[in-house]
CSV table of C-alpha atoms in Angstrom, one decimal:
chain,number,residue,atom,x,y,z
A,3,UNK,CA,-65.8,-41.8,52.5
A,4,UNK,CA,-63.6,-42.6,49.3
A,5,UNK,CA,-61.6,-39.5,48.0
A,6,UNK,CA,-60.7,-39.7,44.8
A,7,UNK,CA,-58.0,-37.3,43.7
A,8,UNK,CA,-57.8,-37.1,40.7
A,9,UNK,CA,-59.2,-39.0,37.3
A,10,UNK,CA,-58.6,-42.8,37.9
A,11,UNK,CA,-56.7,-41.9,41.5
A,12,UNK,CA,-58.0,-42.7,44.6
A,13,UNK,CA,-57.3,-43.2,48.7
A,14,UNK,CA,-58.8,-46.1,50.3
A,15,UNK,CA,-57.3,-46.1,53.3
A,16,UNK,CA,-55.1,-44.1,55.7
A,17,UNK,CA,-55.0,-43.5,60.0
A,18,UNK,CA,-55.1,-40.3,62.3
A,19,UNK,CA,-52.5,-39.4,60.7
A,20,UNK,CA,-53.9,-39.5,57.4
A,21,UNK,CA,-57.8,-39.0,56.2
A,22,UNK,CA,-59.2,-41.2,59.0
A,23,UNK,CA,-60.2,-43.4,56.6
A,24,UNK,CA,-58.9,-47.0,57.9
A,25,UNK,CA,-57.7,-48.0,60.6
A,26,UNK,CA,-56.0,-45.7,62.8
A,27,UNK,CA,-52.0,-47.2,62.7
A,28,UNK,CA,-52.8,-47.3,58.9
A,29,UNK,CA,-51.0,-45.5,56.4
A,30,UNK,CA,-52.6,-44.1,53.3
A,31,UNK,CA,-53.6,-46.4,50.4
A,32,UNK,CA,-54.2,-45.6,47.2
A,33,UNK,CA,-55.5,-46.8,43.7
A,34,UNK,CA,-54.6,-46.8,40.8
A,35,UNK,CA,-57.1,-48.3,38.1
A,36,UNK,CA,-55.0,-48.3,35.4
A,37,UNK,CA,-58.4,-49.8,32.9
A,38,UNK,CA,-56.9,-53.0,32.5
A,39,UNK,CA,-55.0,-53.4,35.5
A,40,UNK,CA,-55.7,-51.5,39.4
A,41,UNK,CA,-52.9,-51.1,41.1
A,42,UNK,CA,-52.2,-51.2,45.5
A,43,UNK,CA,-50.0,-48.7,46.7
A,44,UNK,CA,-49.0,-49.5,50.2
A,45,UNK,CA,-51.2,-51.7,52.6
A,46,UNK,CA,-51.5,-50.5,55.9
A,47,UNK,CA,-50.8,-51.8,58.9
A,48,UNK,CA,-53.1,-55.4,58.7
A,49,UNK,CA,-55.6,-54.8,61.5
A,50,UNK,CA,-58.8,-53.9,59.7
A,51,UNK,CA,-57.8,-55.0,56.3
A,52,UNK,CA,-61.4,-55.4,55.2
A,53,UNK,CA,-61.9,-51.6,55.7
A,54,UNK,CA,-60.0,-50.9,53.0
A,55,UNK,CA,-61.3,-53.4,50.5
A,56,UNK,CA,-64.7,-52.6,51.7
A,57,UNK,CA,-63.8,-49.3,51.1
A,58,UNK,CA,-62.6,-49.8,46.9
A,59,UNK,CA,-65.7,-52.4,46.0
A,60,UNK,CA,-67.3,-48.7,47.7
A,61,UNK,CA,-65.9,-46.9,45.2
A,62,UNK,CA,-67.3,-49.4,42.7
A,63,UNK,CA,-63.3,-50.4,41.3
A,64,UNK,CA,-64.0,-53.9,39.9
A,65,UNK,CA,-61.8,-56.3,42.6
A,66,UNK,CA,-61.0,-58.3,39.5
A,67,UNK,CA,-58.7,-55.9,37.8
A,68,UNK,CA,-56.5,-55.6,40.9
A,69,UNK,CA,-53.5,-57.3,39.8
A,70,UNK,CA,-50.4,-55.4,41.4
A,71,UNK,CA,-49.7,-54.5,44.7
A,72,UNK,CA,-46.4,-51.6,45.3
A,73,UNK,CA,-45.1,-51.3,48.5
A,74,UNK,CA,-43.0,-48.0,49.1
A,75,UNK,CA,-41.3,-49.1,51.6
A,76,UNK,CA,-41.0,-51.3,54.1
A,77,UNK,CA,-42.6,-49.8,57.5
A,78,UNK,CA,-44.9,-51.8,59.3
A,79,UNK,CA,-47.0,-49.1,59.2
A,80,UNK,CA,-47.2,-49.7,54.6
A,81,UNK,CA,-46.3,-53.2,54.2
A,82,UNK,CA,-48.8,-54.7,57.3
A,83,UNK,CA,-51.6,-55.8,55.4
A,84,UNK,CA,-49.7,-57.3,52.3
A,85,UNK,CA,-50.5,-60.2,53.2
A,86,UNK,CA,-54.1,-59.4,53.6
A,87,UNK,CA,-54.7,-58.3,50.5
A,88,UNK,CA,-52.9,-60.4,47.9
A,89,UNK,CA,-54.7,-63.5,49.0
A,90,UNK,CA,-58.1,-61.3,48.8
A,91,UNK,CA,-57.0,-60.2,45.7
A,92,UNK,CA,-54.7,-63.2,43.9
A,93,UNK,CA,-52.0,-59.6,42.9
A,94,UNK,CA,-48.4,-59.9,42.3
A,95,UNK,CA,-46.0,-57.8,44.6
A,96,UNK,CA,-43.9,-54.7,43.8
A,97,UNK,CA,-41.4,-53.6,46.4
A,98,UNK,CA,-37.1,-52.6,46.4
A,99,UNK,CA,-35.2,-55.6,46.7
A,100,UNK,CA,-33.6,-53.9,49.7
A,101,UNK,CA,-37.5,-53.4,51.7
A,102,UNK,CA,-38.2,-57.1,50.6
A,103,UNK,CA,-34.6,-58.2,52.7
A,104,UNK,CA,-36.2,-56.6,55.6
A,105,UNK,CA,-39.7,-57.3,55.8
A,106,UNK,CA,-38.7,-61.6,54.4
A,107,UNK,CA,-35.2,-60.9,57.1
A,108,UNK,CA,-38.2,-60.4,59.8
A,109,UNK,CA,-35.5,-57.1,60.7
A,110,UNK,CA,-38.1,-55.6,63.2
A,111,UNK,CA,-36.2,-52.4,63.4
A,112,UNK,CA,-35.8,-51.6,59.6
A,113,UNK,CA,-39.5,-52.2,59.5
A,114,UNK,CA,-40.3,-49.8,62.4
A,115,UNK,CA,-41.7,-53.0,64.6
A,116,UNK,CA,-39.1,-52.1,68.0
A,117,UNK,CA,-40.5,-47.9,67.7
A,118,UNK,CA,-43.9,-49.2,67.6
A,119,UNK,CA,-43.2,-51.2,71.3
């Protein structure tokens, strides 16, 4: 199921427009294993985030080392699962200030929610 791209970089999620590892609406979700810390890049849409967690565990990565979540942008398919994964791993979230404002302010158009309707 999981795809190791190169040493210490994995794809652990992705929907029908990616590689089909998790919810069909998810963007590709990546793990970077830095040895002492592991980071997640993007979090998927959040409909079935537990599948992403299962994929990480299946790859035998030490989930206790997941300390950082990086969001490339605020579109829902990249950020919807952030709350679940942040709580699950007690991780810090990193993203641009502009994108953070879109999410925190509930800007539905900026995060692509209106397109999803």
